[in-house]
Amino acid sequence: TVGAITATYDTEASAATEGGPTFGQPDFTVQTAKAFATISHETLQDRTDIVDELSSLFGEAKDTLEENQFTLGTGATVYPFGMFRTAAFTNQDTATNDTTAITDLTLVESVLPLRHRMNAAWFMSRSTQRQLEALDTTGYYFKRPGQYFAAGSAIPQNLATGNTGTQALGYPIWEVPSAVSTLTTDGAIIVVFGDPRNYVIVDRLGMSVEVIANMTNGATPSFPTMQRGVLCYWRNTARPINADGMRSLSVQ
């Protein structure tokens, strides 16, 4: 990680002023996540494709777990530090107590440093986006690229990537299903805005699936149960690396 370089105007032939950035080297400990399923030998005989089917379900379970933890993870012990957790990024309260107004979006944009606005994006739940669209009575805030809609009708698309296909104040909106969507709850973080490069996800190996040939009943001595186990595992972690590079919007 690196901070900004400071530039100065100086008189002719004067010595340059040291303005070099501060360098940092964050450490990430990639942790293991697992999923496990048991299949009877009879099922394997009747459905020879069952392991492939389970692999798809394991992939879905991986996506679900990661989305939730990269959003709300505590950052303690083995868990990632979610981008919607308190202290993940510099916070901006709504202008009014226990209320979210559409103008709070411009407030968040205004406090994010310019250097982080060039690649900025919004992160929020679909419910939050729809509620904010309903507050956009002017039709000024939300749109799709190159298209303007009547007030409150930008309507997020259902895209597998998580991008909603819509923009707020000209910045793309990404859907975060686990994010809080209660716009009147004191202290609730409802939106994160900024350059997503300030939130780092480290993926170590990708996803592996292994079949355990014979499960046992765990007794002493153990006997086979005519079942096989399917173990799925992967390693990753995530956390913010620059709290000032994004802004969270929380209800005052």
mmCIF file of C-alpha atoms in Angstrom:
data_model
loop_
_atom_site.group_PDB
_atom_site.id
_atom_site.type_symbol
_atom_site.label_atom_id
_atom_site.label_comp_id
_atom_site.label_asym_id
_atom_site.label_seq_id
_atom_site.Cartn_x
_atom_site.Cartn_y
_atom_site.Cartn_z
ATOM 1 C CA THR A 1 0.000 0.000 0.000
ATOM 2 C CA VAL A 2 1.141 3.523 -0.633
ATOM 3 C CA GLY A 3 0.006 6.993 0.355
ATOM 4 C CA ALA A 4 -0.002 10.064 -1.865
ATOM 5 C CA ILE A 5 3.086 12.032 -2.946
ATOM 6 C CA THR A 6 3.065 15.698 -1.916
ATOM 7 C CA ALA A 7 4.002 18.196 -4.651
ATOM 8 C CA THR A 8 5.103 21.787 -3.966
ATOM 9 C CA TYR A 9 5.976 24.984 -5.820
ATOM 10 C CA ASP A 10 9.499 26.208 -5.047
ATOM 11 C CA THR A 11 11.721 29.143 -5.902
ATOM 12 C CA GLU A 12 14.308 28.884 -8.654
ATOM 13 C CA ALA A 13 17.296 26.645 -7.890
ATOM 14 C CA SER A 14 15.975 25.736 -4.433
ATOM 15 C CA ALA A 15 16.282 22.228 -3.095
ATOM 16 C CA ALA A 16 13.360 19.921 -3.636
ATOM 17 C CA THR A 17 11.186 19.123 -0.639
ATOM 18 C CA GLU A 18 10.855 15.511 0.420
ATOM 19 C CA GLY A 19 7.280 14.524 -0.409
ATOM 20 C CA GLY A 20 7.598 10.805 -0.816
ATOM 21 C CA PRO A 21 4.721 8.527 0.199
ATOM 22 C CA THR A 22 4.525 6.186 3.154
ATOM 23 C CA PHE A 23 4.748 2.561 2.096
ATOM 24 C CA GLY A 24 3.087 -0.290 3.911
ATOM 25 C CA GLN A 25 2.990 -4.052 3.400
ATOM 26 C CA PRO A 26 -0.232 -5.530 4.775
ATOM 27 C CA ASP A 27 -0.229 -9.176 5.818
ATOM 28 C CA PHE A 28 -3.101 -11.517 5.008
ATOM 29 C CA THR A 29 -3.603 -14.954 6.583
ATOM 30 C CA VAL A 30 -5.690 -17.046 4.227
ATOM 31 C CA GLN A 31 -8.104 -19.226 6.186
ATOM 32 C CA THR A 32 -9.802 -22.505 5.281
ATOM 33 C CA ALA A 33 -13.532 -22.821 4.647
ATOM 34 C CA LYS A 34 -15.188 -26.225 4.236
ATOM 35 C CA ALA A 35 -18.426 -27.860 3.179
ATOM 36 C CA PHE A 36 -19.233 -31.555 3.552
ATOM 37 C CA ALA A 37 -21.964 -33.914 2.344
ATOM 38 C CA THR A 38 -22.560 -37.652 2.813
ATOM 39 C CA ILE A 39 -23.901 -39.920 0.052
ATOM 40 C CA SER A 40 -25.023 -43.510 0.334
ATOM 41 C CA HIS A 41 -23.500 -46.151 -1.933
ATOM 42 C CA GLU A 42 -26.984 -46.829 -3.293
ATOM 43 C CA THR A 43 -27.336 -43.192 -4.390
ATOM 44 C CA LEU A 44 -23.950 -43.356 -6.081
ATOM 45 C CA GLN A 45 -25.029 -46.513 -7.934
ATOM 46 C CA ASP A 46 -28.286 -44.936 -9.053
ATOM 47 C CA ARG A 47 -26.875 -41.488 -9.810
ATOM 48 C CA THR A 48 -23.324 -41.757 -11.107
ATOM 49 C CA ASP A 49 -23.334 -37.994 -11.750
ATOM 50 C CA ILE A 50 -24.172 -37.065 -8.149
ATOM 51 C CA VAL A 51 -20.653 -35.813 -7.304
ATOM 52 C CA ASP A 52 -20.756 -33.422 -10.255
ATOM 53 C CA GLU A 53 -24.187 -32.227 -9.138
ATOM 54 C CA LEU A 54 -22.893 -31.690 -5.608
ATOM 55 C CA SER A 55 -19.941 -29.719 -6.969
ATOM 56 C CA SER A 56 -22.380 -27.166 -8.363
ATOM 57 C CA LEU A 57 -24.105 -26.954 -4.978
ATOM 58 C CA PHE A 58 -20.747 -26.594 -3.244
ATOM 59 C CA GLY A 59 -19.926 -23.708 -5.569
ATOM 60 C CA GLU A 60 -23.209 -22.046 -4.646
ATOM 61 C CA ALA A 61 -22.500 -22.585 -0.933
ATOM 62 C CA LYS A 62 -19.041 -21.033 -1.395
ATOM 63 C CA ASP A 63 -20.508 -17.946 -3.076
ATOM 64 C CA THR A 64 -23.156 -17.581 -0.359
ATOM 65 C CA LEU A 65 -20.674 -17.878 2.509
ATOM 66 C CA GLU A 66 -18.148 -15.508 0.952
ATOM 67 C CA GLU A 67 -20.731 -12.849 0.096
ATOM 68 C CA ASN A 68 -22.002 -12.875 3.662
ATOM 69 C CA GLN A 69 -18.562 -12.829 5.280
ATOM 70 C CA PHE A 70 -17.049 -10.255 2.895
ATOM 71 C CA THR A 71 -20.021 -8.074 3.857
ATOM 72 C CA LEU A 72 -20.496 -8.682 7.592
ATOM 73 C CA GLY A 73 -17.515 -10.779 8.735
ATOM 74 C CA THR A 74 -16.083 -9.777 12.103
ATOM 75 C CA GLY A 75 -12.427 -9.984 11.089
ATOM 76 C CA ALA A 76 -11.704 -11.953 14.282
ATOM 77 C CA THR A 77 -9.997 -15.363 14.439
ATOM 78 C CA VAL A 78 -10.620 -17.125 11.092
ATOM 79 C CA TYR A 79 -13.232 -14.735 9.668
ATOM 80 C CA PRO A 80 -12.780 -12.100 6.949
ATOM 81 C CA PHE A 81 -13.354 -8.439 7.835
ATOM 82 C CA GLY A 82 -16.559 -7.423 6.048
ATOM 83 C CA MET A 83 -16.760 -4.126 4.186
ATOM 84 C CA PHE A 84 -20.039 -3.246 5.957
ATOM 85 C CA ARG A 85 -18.598 -3.648 9.457
ATOM 86 C CA THR A 86 -18.118 -0.670 11.743
ATOM 87 C CA ALA A 87 -14.585 0.756 11.330
ATOM 88 C CA ALA A 88 -14.027 -0.990 7.983
ATOM 89 C CA PHE A 89 -14.053 2.396 6.244
ATOM 90 C CA THR A 90 -14.364 6.046 7.236
ATOM 91 C CA ASN A 91 -17.984 6.608 8.174
ATOM 92 C CA GLN A 92 -20.408 9.343 7.173
ATOM 93 C CA ASP A 93 -23.688 9.699 9.069
ATOM 94 C CA THR A 94 -26.946 10.628 7.369
ATOM 95 C CA ALA A 95 -27.805 14.303 7.713
ATOM 96 C CA THR A 96 -30.912 13.609 9.816
ATOM 97 C CA ASN A 97 -31.329 11.393 12.856
ATOM 98 C CA ASP A 98 -32.968 7.991 12.150
ATOM 99 C CA THR A 99 -33.672 9.069 8.567
ATOM 100 C CA THR A 100 -32.098 8.436 5.172
ATOM 101 C CA ALA A 101 -32.663 11.027 2.445
ATOM 102 C CA ILE A 102 -31.700 10.809 -1.211
ATOM 103 C CA THR A 103 -29.371 13.793 -0.683
ATOM 104 C CA ASP A 104 -27.281 11.673 1.682
ATOM 105 C CA LEU A 105 -25.786 10.080 -1.449
ATOM 106 C CA THR A 106 -24.344 13.434 -2.549
ATOM 107 C CA LEU A 107 -23.095 13.927 0.991
ATOM 108 C CA VAL A 108 -21.150 10.645 0.840
ATOM 109 C CA GLU A 109 -19.756 11.489 -2.590
ATOM 110 C CA SER A 110 -18.566 14.897 -1.399
ATOM 111 C CA VAL A 111 -16.501 13.547 1.494
ATOM 112 C CA LEU A 112 -14.654 10.871 -0.499
ATOM 113 C CA PRO A 113 -11.208 12.150 -1.605
ATOM 114 C CA LEU A 114 -10.979 12.838 -5.329
ATOM 115 C CA ARG A 115 -8.198 10.281 -5.871
ATOM 116 C CA HIS A 116 -10.608 7.532 -4.772
ATOM 117 C CA ARG A 117 -13.566 8.791 -6.802
ATOM 118 C CA MET A 118 -12.074 8.010 -10.214
ATOM 119 C CA ASN A 119 -12.805 4.274 -9.876
ATOM 120 C CA ALA A 120 -15.570 4.516 -7.300
ATOM 121 C CA ALA A 121 -18.692 2.361 -7.111
ATOM 122 C CA TRP A 122 -21.687 1.968 -4.811
ATOM 123 C CA PHE A 123 -22.309 -1.197 -2.781
ATOM 124 C CA MET A 124 -25.755 -1.792 -1.277
ATOM 125 C CA SER A 125 -28.539 -4.347 -1.021
ATOM 126 C CA ARG A 126 -31.234 -4.451 -3.679
ATOM 127 C CA SER A 127 -33.806 -3.432 -1.083
ATOM 128 C CA THR A 128 -31.739 -0.363 -0.208
ATOM 129 C CA GLN A 129 -31.437 0.576 -3.868
ATOM 130 C CA ARG A 130 -35.166 0.286 -4.451
ATOM 131 C CA GLN A 131 -35.926 2.353 -1.349
ATOM 132 C CA LEU A 132 -33.477 5.048 -2.429
ATOM 133 C CA GLU A 133 -34.903 5.041 -5.954
ATOM 134 C CA ALA A 134 -38.328 5.685 -4.456
ATOM 135 C CA LEU A 135 -36.874 8.745 -2.715
ATOM 136 C CA ASP A 136 -35.467 10.050 -6.002
ATOM 137 C CA THR A 137 -38.465 12.221 -6.909
ATOM 138 C CA THR A 138 -36.440 14.231 -9.438
ATOM 139 C CA GLY A 139 -35.036 11.326 -11.452
ATOM 140 C CA TYR A 140 -31.616 12.934 -11.060
ATOM 141 C CA TYR A 141 -29.786 10.333 -8.989
ATOM 142 C CA PHE A 142 -30.429 6.952 -10.601
ATOM 143 C CA LYS A 143 -30.091 5.923 -14.239
ATOM 144 C CA ARG A 144 -28.718 3.288 -16.560
ATOM 145 C CA PRO A 145 -25.664 4.217 -18.628
ATOM 146 C CA GLY A 146 -26.845 6.412 -21.496
ATOM 147 C CA GLN A 147 -30.487 6.236 -20.417
ATOM 148 C CA TYR A 148 -32.555 8.410 -18.140
ATOM 149 C CA PHE A 149 -35.779 7.256 -16.505
ATOM 150 C CA ALA A 150 -38.650 8.809 -14.698
ATOM 151 C CA ALA A 151 -38.176 9.385 -10.992
ATOM 152 C CA GLY A 152 -37.787 6.146 -9.032
ATOM 153 C CA SER A 153 -37.784 3.812 -12.041
ATOM 154 C CA ALA A 154 -34.152 2.938 -12.856
ATOM 155 C CA ILE A 155 -34.915 -0.673 -11.774
ATOM 156 C CA PRO A 156 -31.793 -2.805 -11.071
ATOM 157 C CA GLN A 157 -31.179 -5.678 -13.461
ATOM 158 C CA ASN A 158 -30.698 -9.284 -12.348
ATOM 159 C CA LEU A 159 -27.139 -9.979 -13.479
ATOM 160 C CA ALA A 160 -25.051 -12.934 -12.295
ATOM 161 C CA THR A 161 -21.991 -10.730 -11.724
ATOM 162 C CA GLY A 162 -23.742 -8.655 -9.042
ATOM 163 C CA ASN A 163 -23.616 -5.473 -11.088
ATOM 164 C CA THR A 164 -27.130 -4.016 -11.165
ATOM 165 C CA GLY A 165 -26.689 -2.362 -14.571
ATOM 166 C CA THR A 166 -27.662 0.953 -12.986
ATOM 167 C CA GLN A 167 -25.798 3.972 -11.685
ATOM 168 C CA ALA A 168 -26.218 6.485 -8.881
ATOM 169 C CA LEU A 169 -24.698 9.918 -9.529
ATOM 170 C CA GLY A 170 -22.830 8.356 -12.460
ATOM 171 C CA TYR A 171 -21.142 5.568 -10.440
ATOM 172 C CA PRO A 172 -21.999 1.852 -10.936
ATOM 173 C CA ILE A 173 -24.064 0.060 -8.292
ATOM 174 C CA TRP A 174 -23.146 -3.443 -7.110
ATOM 175 C CA GLU A 175 -25.628 -5.582 -5.225
ATOM 176 C CA VAL A 176 -24.658 -6.821 -1.747
ATOM 177 C CA PRO A 177 -27.466 -9.150 -0.551
ATOM 178 C CA SER A 178 -26.277 -9.369 3.079
ATOM 179 C CA ALA A 179 -26.032 -5.608 3.576
ATOM 180 C CA VAL A 180 -28.501 -4.013 5.997
ATOM 181 C CA SER A 181 -31.468 -2.320 4.308
ATOM 182 C CA THR A 182 -33.201 -0.627 7.236
ATOM 183 C CA LEU A 183 -32.934 3.059 6.334
ATOM 184 C CA THR A 184 -34.259 4.323 9.686
ATOM 185 C CA THR A 185 -32.357 2.118 12.150
ATOM 186 C CA ASP A 186 -29.878 4.046 14.261
ATOM 187 C CA GLY A 187 -26.275 3.107 13.422
ATOM 188 C CA ALA A 188 -27.131 0.816 10.481
ATOM 189 C CA ILE A 189 -24.528 0.871 7.687
ATOM 190 C CA ILE A 190 -26.636 0.851 4.527
ATOM 191 C CA VAL A 191 -24.234 1.913 1.752
ATOM 192 C CA VAL A 192 -20.508 1.707 1.031
ATOM 193 C CA PHE A 193 -19.046 3.999 -1.638
ATOM 194 C CA GLY A 194 -15.539 4.311 -3.026
ATOM 195 C CA ASP A 195 -12.755 2.604 -4.940
ATOM 196 C CA PRO A 196 -13.126 -1.171 -4.371
ATOM 197 C CA ARG A 197 -9.375 -1.618 -4.741
ATOM 198 C CA ASN A 198 -9.282 -0.521 -1.101
ATOM 199 C CA TYR A 199 -10.956 -3.804 -0.129
ATOM 200 C CA VAL A 200 -8.685 -6.782 -0.824
ATOM 201 C CA ILE A 201 -9.781 -10.397 -1.278
ATOM 202 C CA VAL A 202 -6.949 -12.945 -1.237
ATOM 203 C CA ASP A 203 -7.802 -16.323 -2.795
ATOM 204 C CA ARG A 204 -5.116 -18.945 -2.225
ATOM 205 C CA LEU A 205 -6.031 -22.141 -4.056
ATOM 206 C CA GLY A 206 -9.498 -22.033 -5.550
ATOM 207 C CA MET A 207 -12.017 -24.738 -4.630
ATOM 208 C CA SER A 208 -11.103 -28.439 -4.240
ATOM 209 C CA VAL A 209 -13.517 -31.385 -4.028
ATOM 210 C CA GLU A 210 -12.452 -34.779 -2.656
ATOM 211 C CA VAL A 211 -14.349 -38.032 -2.166
ATOM 212 C CA ILE A 212 -13.805 -40.009 1.060
ATOM 213 C CA ALA A 213 -14.254 -43.630 0.017
ATOM 214 C CA ASN A 214 -15.830 -45.152 3.147
ATOM 215 C CA MET A 215 -17.501 -43.437 6.090
ATOM 216 C CA THR A 216 -17.594 -45.190 9.465
ATOM 217 C CA ASN A 217 -20.015 -45.006 12.381
ATOM 218 C CA GLY A 218 -17.488 -43.575 14.833
ATOM 219 C CA ALA A 219 -17.865 -46.434 17.317
ATOM 220 C CA THR A 220 -14.987 -48.372 18.871
ATOM 221 C CA PRO A 221 -14.255 -50.298 16.803
ATOM 222 C CA SER A 222 -15.699 -48.330 13.839
ATOM 223 C CA PHE A 223 -17.672 -50.058 11.099
ATOM 224 C CA PRO A 224 -18.415 -48.879 7.568
ATOM 225 C CA THR A 225 -21.841 -47.356 6.976
ATOM 226 C CA MET A 226 -21.954 -47.897 3.200
ATOM 227 C CA GLN A 227 -21.624 -44.165 2.646
ATOM 228 C CA ARG A 228 -19.102 -41.911 0.997
ATOM 229 C CA GLY A 229 -18.253 -38.383 2.021
ATOM 230 C CA VAL A 230 -17.715 -35.481 -0.337
ATOM 231 C CA LEU A 231 -15.483 -32.762 1.104
ATOM 232 C CA CYS A 232 -15.154 -29.325 -0.445
ATOM 233 C CA TYR A 233 -12.585 -26.811 0.804
ATOM 234 C CA TRP A 234 -10.903 -23.568 -0.189
ATOM 235 C CA ARG A 235 -8.736 -20.864 1.367
ATOM 236 C CA ASN A 236 -9.142 -17.119 1.284
ATOM 237 C CA THR A 237 -9.617 -14.010 3.380
ATOM 238 C CA ALA A 238 -10.523 -10.363 2.888
ATOM 239 C CA ARG A 239 -10.300 -7.009 4.622
ATOM 240 C CA PRO A 240 -9.997 -3.254 3.967
ATOM 241 C CA ILE A 241 -6.464 -1.955 3.461
ATOM 242 C CA ASN A 242 -7.230 1.775 3.399
ATOM 243 C CA ALA A 243 -10.086 3.021 5.564
ATOM 244 C CA ASP A 244 -10.027 6.406 3.821
ATOM 245 C CA GLY A 245 -10.356 4.910 0.326
ATOM 246 C CA MET A 246 -14.092 4.235 0.741
ATOM 247 C CA ARG A 247 -16.946 5.704 2.778
ATOM 248 C CA SER A 248 -19.713 3.932 4.656
ATOM 249 C CA LEU A 249 -23.087 5.650 5.045
ATOM 250 C CA SER A 250 -24.751 4.898 8.363
ATOM 251 C CA VAL A 251 -28.034 6.115 9.790
ATOM 252 C CA GLN A 252 -27.436 8.872 12.326
#
